[in-house]
PDB file of C-alpha atoms in Angstrom:
ATOM      1  CA  MET J 220      44.240  90.430  82.731  1.00  0.00           C
ATOM      2  CA  THR J 221      42.555  90.829  86.035  1.00  0.00           C
ATOM      3  CA  GLY J 222      40.528  93.956  86.752  1.00  0.00           C
ATOM      4  CA  LEU J 223      42.390  97.194  87.086  1.00  0.00           C
ATOM      5  CA  ASP J 224      42.108 100.013  89.396  1.00  0.00           C
ATOM      6  CA  ILE J 225      41.326 103.365  87.464  1.00  0.00           C
ATOM      7  CA  LEU J 226      41.268 106.949  88.383  1.00  0.00           C
ATOM      8  CA  TYR J 227      38.992 109.018  86.162  1.00  0.00           C
ATOM      9  CA  VAL J 228      38.939 112.801  86.445  1.00  0.00           C
ATOM     10  CA  GLU J 229      36.245 114.070  84.386  1.00  0.00           C
ATOM     11  CA  ASP J 230      33.809 117.040  84.898  1.00  0.00           C
ATOM     12  CA  ASP J 231      31.156 115.966  82.575  1.00  0.00           C
ATOM     13  CA  ALA J 232      28.984 113.716  84.795  1.00  0.00           C
ATOM     14  CA  ARG J 233      27.169 112.130  81.722  1.00  0.00           C
ATOM     15  CA  LEU J 234      30.452 111.062  80.131  1.00  0.00           C
ATOM     16  CA  ALA J 235      31.836 109.939  83.437  1.00  0.00           C
ATOM     17  CA  GLU J 236      28.855 107.652  83.946  1.00  0.00           C
ATOM     18  CA  GLU J 237      29.208 106.129  80.378  1.00  0.00           C
ATOM     19  CA  VAL J 238      32.887 105.695  81.065  1.00  0.00           C
ATOM     20  CA  ALA J 239      32.079 104.190  84.467  1.00  0.00           C
ATOM     21  CA  ARG J 240      29.958 101.670  82.976  1.00  0.00           C
ATOM     22  CA  LEU J 241      32.408 100.654  80.171  1.00  0.00           C
ATOM     23  CA  MET J 242      35.212 100.007  82.713  1.00  0.00           C
ATOM     24  CA  ALA J 243      32.880  97.921  85.045  1.00  0.00           C
ATOM     25  CA  ASP J 244      31.617  95.868  81.873  1.00  0.00           C
ATOM     26  CA  ASP J 245      35.519  95.338  81.478  1.00  0.00           C
ATOM     27  CA  GLY J 246      35.925  93.950  84.932  1.00  0.00           C
ATOM     28  CA  HIS J 247      37.777  97.141  86.361  1.00  0.00           C
ATOM     29  CA  ARG J 248      37.080  99.464  89.444  1.00  0.00           C
ATOM     30  CA  LEU J 249      36.842 103.127  88.848  1.00  0.00           C
ATOM     31  CA  SER J 250      37.284 105.971  91.141  1.00  0.00           C
ATOM     32  CA  TRP J 251      35.925 109.260  89.853  1.00  0.00           C
ATOM     33  CA  THR J 252      36.395 112.702  90.686  1.00  0.00           C
ATOM     34  CA  ASP J 253      35.063 115.832  88.773  1.00  0.00           C
ATOM     35  CA  ARG J 254      37.832 118.085  90.517  1.00  0.00           C
ATOM     36  CA  GLY J 255      41.409 118.594  89.192  1.00  0.00           C
ATOM     37  CA  GLU J 256      42.771 119.110  92.529  1.00  0.00           C
ATOM     38  CA  GLU J 257      41.052 116.237  93.984  1.00  0.00           C
ATOM     39  CA  GLY J 258      42.168 114.034  91.063  1.00  0.00           C
ATOM     40  CA  LEU J 259      45.716 115.116  91.613  1.00  0.00           C
ATOM     41  CA  LYS J 260      45.625 114.168  95.489  1.00  0.00           C
ATOM     42  CA  ARG J 261      44.076 110.662  94.784  1.00  0.00           C
ATOM     43  CA  ALA J 262      46.574 109.917  92.009  1.00  0.00           C
ATOM     44  CA  ALA J 263      49.428 111.054  94.219  1.00  0.00           C
ATOM     45  CA  SER J 264      48.374 109.148  97.324  1.00  0.00           C
ATOM     46  CA  ALA J 265      47.084 105.746  95.761  1.00  0.00           C
ATOM     47  CA  ALA J 266      48.317 103.098  93.330  1.00  0.00           C
ATOM     48  CA  PHE J 267      46.352 103.257  90.393  1.00  0.00           C
ATOM     49  CA  ASP J 268      46.846 101.082  87.356  1.00  0.00           C
ATOM     50  CA  VAL J 269      45.818 103.667  84.863  1.00  0.00           C
ATOM     51  CA  VAL J 270      44.782 107.235  85.239  1.00  0.00           C
ATOM     52  CA  ILE J 271      42.320 108.793  82.704  1.00  0.00           C
ATOM     53  CA  LEU J 272      42.230 112.577  82.613  1.00  0.00           C
ATOM     54  CA  ASP J 273      40.095 115.178  81.023  1.00  0.00           C
ATOM     55  CA  ARG J 274      42.122 117.881  79.601  1.00  0.00           C
ATOM     56  CA  MET J 275      39.960 120.934  80.318  1.00  0.00           C
ATOM     57  CA  LEU J 276      38.797 120.950  84.016  1.00  0.00           C
ATOM     58  CA  PRO J 277      37.246 123.897  85.898  1.00  0.00           C
ATOM     59  CA  ASP J 278      39.886 124.066  88.721  1.00  0.00           C
ATOM     60  CA  LEU J 279      43.100 122.397  87.325  1.00  0.00           C
ATOM     61  CA  SER J 280      44.031 121.429  83.729  1.00  0.00           C
ATOM     62  CA  GLY J 281      44.666 117.786  83.023  1.00  0.00           C
ATOM     63  CA  ILE J 282      48.156 119.130  81.413  1.00  0.00           C
ATOM     64  CA  GLU J 283      49.006 120.732  84.896  1.00  0.00           C
ATOM     65  CA  ILE J 284      47.862 117.409  86.702  1.00  0.00           C
ATOM     66  CA  VAL J 285      50.063 115.177  84.872  1.00  0.00           C
ATOM     67  CA  ARG J 286      53.066 117.416  85.149  1.00  0.00           C
ATOM     68  CA  ARG J 287      52.745 117.638  88.608  1.00  0.00           C
ATOM     69  CA  LEU J 288      52.332 113.962  89.000  1.00  0.00           C
ATOM     70  CA  ARG J 289      55.560 113.447  87.077  1.00  0.00           C
ATOM     71  CA  GLU J 290      57.420 115.971  89.054  1.00  0.00           C
ATOM     72  CA  ALA J 291      56.350 114.051  92.236  1.00  0.00           C
ATOM     73  CA  GLY J 292      57.606 110.681  90.692  1.00  0.00           C
ATOM     74  CA  VAL J 293      54.291 109.130  90.081  1.00  0.00           C
ATOM     75  CA  ALA J 294      54.634 106.819  86.981  1.00  0.00           C
ATOM     76  CA  ALA J 295      50.996 105.639  86.698  1.00  0.00           C
ATOM     77  CA  PRO J 296      50.147 105.396  82.890  1.00  0.00           C
ATOM     78  CA  VAL J 297      47.901 108.472  81.869  1.00  0.00           C
ATOM     79  CA  LEU J 298      45.427 108.496  79.034  1.00  0.00           C
ATOM     80  CA  MET J 299      44.234 112.051  78.365  1.00  0.00           C
ATOM     81  CA  LEU J 300      40.726 112.562  76.837  1.00  0.00           C
ATOM     82  CA  SER J 301      40.057 115.844  75.200  1.00  0.00           C
ATOM     83  CA  ALA J 302      37.992 117.746  72.749  1.00  0.00           C
ATOM     84  CA  LEU J 303      41.180 119.375  71.653  1.00  0.00           C
ATOM     85  CA  GLY J 304      42.429 116.929  69.047  1.00  0.00           C
ATOM     86  CA  ARG J 305      44.703 118.818  66.835  1.00  0.00           C
ATOM     87  CA  ALA J 306      48.288 117.832  66.372  1.00  0.00           C
ATOM     88  CA  GLU J 307      49.753 120.412  68.522  1.00  0.00           C
ATOM     89  CA  ASN J 308      47.228 119.671  71.384  1.00  0.00           C
ATOM     90  CA  ARG J 309      48.335 115.736  71.397  1.00  0.00           C
ATOM     91  CA  THR J 310      52.020 117.024  71.126  1.00  0.00           C
ATOM     92  CA  GLU J 311      51.693 119.359  74.119  1.00  0.00           C
ATOM     93  CA  GLY J 312      50.149 116.606  76.344  1.00  0.00           C
ATOM     94  CA  LEU J 313      52.804 113.883  75.507  1.00  0.00           C
ATOM     95  CA  ASP J 314      55.387 116.457  76.051  1.00  0.00           C
ATOM     96  CA  ALA J 315      53.864 117.122  79.560  1.00  0.00           C
ATOM     97  CA  GLY J 316      54.252 113.389  80.458  1.00  0.00           C
ATOM     98  CA  VAL J 317      50.786 111.798  79.065  1.00  0.00           C
ATOM     99  CA  ASP J 318      51.193 108.189  77.805  1.00  0.00           C
ATOM    100  CA  ASP J 319      48.216 108.298  75.403  1.00  0.00           C
ATOM    101  CA  TYR J 320      46.021 110.751  74.130  1.00  0.00           C
ATOM    102  CA  MET J 321      42.369 110.299  72.561  1.00  0.00           C
ATOM    103  CA  ALA J 322      40.155 113.014  71.185  1.00  0.00           C
ATOM    104  CA  LYS J 323      36.372 113.147  71.985  1.00  0.00           C
ATOM    105  CA  PRO J 324      34.051 111.970  70.887  1.00  0.00           C
ATOM    106  CA  PHE J 325      35.937 108.519  71.237  1.00  0.00           C
ATOM    107  CA  ASP J 326      34.835 104.897  70.336  1.00  0.00           C
ATOM    108  CA  PRO J 327      34.355 102.850  73.587  1.00  0.00           C
ATOM    109  CA  PRO J 328      35.931  99.631  72.337  1.00  0.00           C
ATOM    110  CA  GLU J 329      39.101 101.692  71.335  1.00  0.00           C
ATOM    111  CA  LEU J 330      39.000 103.315  74.893  1.00  0.00           C
ATOM    112  CA  SER J 331      38.929  99.776  76.527  1.00  0.00           C
ATOM    113  CA  ALA J 332      41.852  98.712  74.365  1.00  0.00           C
ATOM    114  CA  ARG J 333      43.882 101.664  74.962  1.00  0.00           C
ATOM    115  CA  VAL J 334      43.587 101.228  78.890  1.00  0.00           C
ATOM    116  CA  ARG J 335      44.522  97.588  78.565  1.00  0.00           C
ATOM    117  CA  ALA J 336      47.573  98.239  76.309  1.00  0.00           C
ATOM    118  CA  LEU J 337      48.580 101.084  78.663  1.00  0.00           C
ATOM    119  CA  HIS J 338      48.671  98.882  81.617  1.00  0.00           C
ATOM    120  CA  ARG J 339      50.397  95.991  79.849  1.00  0.00           C
ATOM    121  CA  ARG J 340      53.374  98.475  78.953  1.00  0.00           C
ATOM    122  CA  ALA J 341      53.491  99.829  82.275  1.00  0.00           C
ATOM    123  CA  ALA J 342      53.439  96.454  84.018  1.00  0.00           C
ATOM    124  CA  GLY J 343      56.697  95.576  81.879  1.00  0.00           C
ATOM    125  CA  LEU J 344      54.881  92.874  79.916  1.00  0.00           C
ATOM    126  CA  ALA J 345      55.795  94.339  76.530  1.00  0.00           C
ATOM    127  CA  HIS J 346      59.444  94.663  77.519  1.00  0.00           C
ATOM    128  CA  SER J 347      59.786  90.920  78.021  1.00  0.00           C
ATOM    129  CA  ALA J 348      62.833  89.344  76.407  1.00  0.00           C
ATOM    130  CA  VAL J 349      60.014  87.307  74.300  1.00  0.00           C
ATOM    131  CA  ILE J 350      56.672  88.064  73.690  1.00  0.00           C
ATOM    132  CA  LEU J 351      54.532  85.220  72.738  1.00  0.00           C
ATOM    133  CA  PHE J 352      51.022  85.138  71.018  1.00  0.00           C
ATOM    134  CA  GLY J 353      49.407  82.041  69.636  1.00  0.00           C
ATOM    135  CA  ASP J 354      52.289  80.581  67.396  1.00  0.00           C
ATOM    136  CA  LEU J 355      53.898  83.904  66.910  1.00  0.00           C
ATOM    137  CA  GLU J 356      57.321  84.804  68.880  1.00  0.00           C
ATOM    138  CA  CYS J 357      58.842  88.178  69.209  1.00  0.00           C
ATOM    139  CA  HIS J 358      62.292  87.977  70.614  1.00  0.00           C
ATOM    140  CA  VAL J 359      62.884  91.810  71.774  1.00  0.00           C
ATOM    141  CA  LYS J 360      66.553  91.882  72.373  1.00  0.00           C
ATOM    142  CA  ALA J 361      67.577  89.836  69.326  1.00  0.00           C
ATOM    143  CA  ARG J 362      65.112  91.775  67.223  1.00  0.00           C
ATOM    144  CA  THR J 363      63.679  88.600  65.492  1.00  0.00           C
ATOM    145  CA  ALA J 364      60.452  87.166  64.700  1.00  0.00           C
ATOM    146  CA  HIS J 365      59.257  83.585  64.486  1.00  0.00           C
ATOM    147  CA  ARG J 366      56.074  81.760  63.925  1.00  0.00           C
ATOM    148  CA  GLY J 367      55.502  77.936  64.324  1.00  0.00           C
ATOM    149  CA  GLY J 368      59.141  77.834  65.068  1.00  0.00           C
ATOM    150  CA  ARG J 369      60.078  79.101  61.684  1.00  0.00           C
ATOM    151  CA  HIS J 370      62.389  82.401  61.661  1.00  0.00           C
ATOM    152  CA  ILE J 371      60.453  85.224  59.702  1.00  0.00           C
ATOM    153  CA  PRO J 372      63.163  87.694  58.327  1.00  0.00           C
ATOM    154  CA  LEU J 373      61.961  91.337  58.854  1.00  0.00           C
ATOM    155  CA  SER J 374      63.197  94.818  58.077  1.00  0.00           C
ATOM    156  CA  PRO J 375      64.054  97.099  60.895  1.00  0.00           C
ATOM    157  CA  LYS J 376      60.811  98.993  60.340  1.00  0.00           C
ATOM    158  CA  GLU J 377      58.636  95.700  59.703  1.00  0.00           C
ATOM    159  CA  PHE J 378      60.162  94.508  63.288  1.00  0.00           C
ATOM    160  CA  THR J 379      59.181  97.556  65.036  1.00  0.00           C
ATOM    161  CA  LEU J 380      55.785  97.214  63.639  1.00  0.00           C
ATOM    162  CA  PHE J 381      55.520  93.454  64.439  1.00  0.00           C
ATOM    163  CA  ARG J 382      56.665  94.130  68.103  1.00  0.00           C
ATOM    164  CA  TYR J 383      53.995  96.774  68.546  1.00  0.00           C
ATOM    165  CA  PHE J 384      51.346  94.395  67.047  1.00  0.00           C
ATOM    166  CA  MET J 385      52.582  91.970  69.649  1.00  0.00           C
ATOM    167  CA  GLU J 386      52.447  94.259  72.476  1.00  0.00           C
ATOM    168  CA  ASN J 387      48.856  94.976  71.570  1.00  0.00           C
ATOM    169  CA  ALA J 388      47.975  91.587  70.359  1.00  0.00           C
ATOM    170  CA  GLY J 389      44.179  90.675  70.131  1.00  0.00           C
ATOM    171  CA  GLU J 390      43.324  94.438  70.269  1.00  0.00           C
ATOM    172  CA  VAL J 391      42.581  96.799  67.360  1.00  0.00           C
ATOM    173  CA  VAL J 392      45.344  99.080  66.658  1.00  0.00           C
ATOM    174  CA  THR J 393      44.266 102.242  64.839  1.00  0.00           C
ATOM    175  CA  ARG J 394      46.257 103.858  62.129  1.00  0.00           C
ATOM    176  CA  GLU J 395      46.659 107.010  64.467  1.00  0.00           C
ATOM    177  CA  MET J 396      48.467 104.579  66.906  1.00  0.00           C
ATOM    178  CA  LEU J 397      50.875 103.274  64.398  1.00  0.00           C
ATOM    179  CA  LEU J 398      51.654 106.759  63.195  1.00  0.00           C
ATOM    180  CA  ARG J 399      52.273 107.829  66.661  1.00  0.00           C
ATOM    181  CA  ASN J 400      54.098 104.718  68.094  1.00  0.00           C
ATOM    182  CA  VAL J 401      56.002 103.092  65.124  1.00  0.00           C
ATOM    183  CA  TRP J 402      56.682 106.254  62.942  1.00  0.00           C
ATOM    184  CA  ASN J 403      56.639 108.787  65.877  1.00  0.00           C
ATOM    185  CA  LEU J 404      54.371 111.123  63.898  1.00  0.00           C
ATOM    186  CA  SER J 405      51.809 113.323  65.688  1.00  0.00           C
ATOM    187  CA  PHE J 406      50.195 113.924  62.308  1.00  0.00           C
ATOM    188  CA  ASP J 407      48.679 111.897  59.291  1.00  0.00           C
ATOM    189  CA  PRO J 408      51.150 112.477  56.343  1.00  0.00           C
ATOM    190  CA  GLN J 409      48.226 111.336  53.997  1.00  0.00           C
ATOM    191  CA  THR J 410      50.446 108.572  52.407  1.00  0.00           C
ATOM    192  CA  ASN J 411      50.048 104.825  52.086  1.00  0.00           C
ATOM    193  CA  VAL J 412      53.108 104.095  54.117  1.00  0.00           C
ATOM    194  CA  ILE J 413      51.127 102.119  56.748  1.00  0.00           C
ATOM    195  CA  ASP J 414      49.114 100.062  54.326  1.00  0.00           C
ATOM    196  CA  VAL J 415      52.462  99.062  52.537  1.00  0.00           C
ATOM    197  CA  ASN J 416      54.165  98.241  55.510  1.00  0.00           C
ATOM    198  CA  VAL J 417      51.452  96.212  57.070  1.00  0.00           C
ATOM    199  CA  GLY J 418      50.862  94.472  53.670  1.00  0.00           C
ATOM    200  CA  ARG J 419      54.545  93.402  53.492  1.00  0.00           C
ATOM    201  CA  LEU J 420      54.272  92.106  57.278  1.00  0.00           C
ATOM    202  CA  ARG J 421      51.308  90.450  56.622  1.00  0.00           C
ATOM    203  CA  ARG J 422      52.626  88.478  53.531  1.00  0.00           C
ATOM    204  CA  LYS J 423      55.888  87.652  55.470  1.00  0.00           C
ATOM    205  CA  LEU J 424      53.863  86.224  58.676  1.00  0.00           C
ATOM    206  CA  GLU J 425      51.404  84.433  56.658  1.00  0.00           C
ATOM    207  CA  GLU J 426      53.114  82.995  53.804  1.00  0.00           C
ATOM    208  CA  GLY J 427      53.203  79.173  54.077  1.00  0.00           C
ATOM    209  CA  PHE J 428      50.680  79.042  56.677  1.00  0.00           C
ATOM    210  CA  ASP J 429      47.163  78.167  56.660  1.00  0.00           C
ATOM    211  CA  THR J 430      45.821  80.620  58.814  1.00  0.00           C
ATOM    212  CA  PRO J 431      46.021  84.550  58.698  1.00  0.00           C
ATOM    213  CA  VAL J 432      47.249  86.376  61.739  1.00  0.00           C
ATOM    214  CA  LEU J 433      46.674  89.912  60.659  1.00  0.00           C
ATOM    215  CA  GLU J 434      43.168  91.349  60.201  1.00  0.00           C
ATOM    216  CA  THR J 435      42.176  94.583  58.750  1.00  0.00           C
ATOM    217  CA  ILE J 436      39.259  96.364  60.501  1.00  0.00           C
ATOM    218  CA  TRP J 437      38.115  98.321  57.879  1.00  0.00           C
ATOM    219  CA  GLY J 438      37.764 102.154  58.549  1.00  0.00           C
ATOM    220  CA  THR J 439      39.786 101.752  61.835  1.00  0.00           C
ATOM    221  CA  GLY J 440      43.129  99.861  61.735  1.00  0.00           C
ATOM    222  CA  TYR J 441      44.415  96.220  62.195  1.00  0.00           C
ATOM    223  CA  ARG J 442      44.357  93.489  64.635  1.00  0.00           C
ATOM    224  CA  LEU J 443      46.820  90.608  65.492  1.00  0.00           C
ATOM    225  CA  VAL J 444      44.962  87.326  66.067  1.00  0.00           C
ATOM    226  CA  ALA J 445      46.241  83.989  67.079  1.00  0.00           C
ATOM    227  CA  GLY J 446      47.090  81.730  64.230  1.00  0.00           C
TER     228      GLY J 446
END
């Protein structure tokens, strides 16, 4: 992935500097403003690959910004950062048109991963007829999975899970991301549903092969790696 053009609207200058360094290290170009109105103006007048919005700004809230952007037909993917991380806060943001929502404080590598994932989805890469990664194939329309040319039979939920991992291949996928994007939940039901389904998917993808493809990142989530 080539460097992205990112707009960051954040009134905390110290945090903005940290995110700017993080994005620069990833090869991205970041435009920053600490004012909501200015952020809205820039987002509406320039083509950014990703917009990162603070929720609470002194002049215009991030929620209001994304609402106005969507009303104006601006489709740039929006990632909202906020100290308000309760389920109802996330739901409000997503309903307003936010594509992803992270609570502060956040893990820098996860922020980088989410920015890349947002761009891939917005660019349509995740909606290709076939998604390829290593020796894995995800046939989106046929809803089939293959490894090394071998068909891997999956249940409907396992395929949805597999496709999400393929859309985010090589990146750490958190349990929160799985709950929201695979199970459509904005809260943690405190069950082992993720572990059970990931375990089943891992066994099906790795049975009969010498190399693993699904890693557990302890305390965080999982990562699909090339076999």
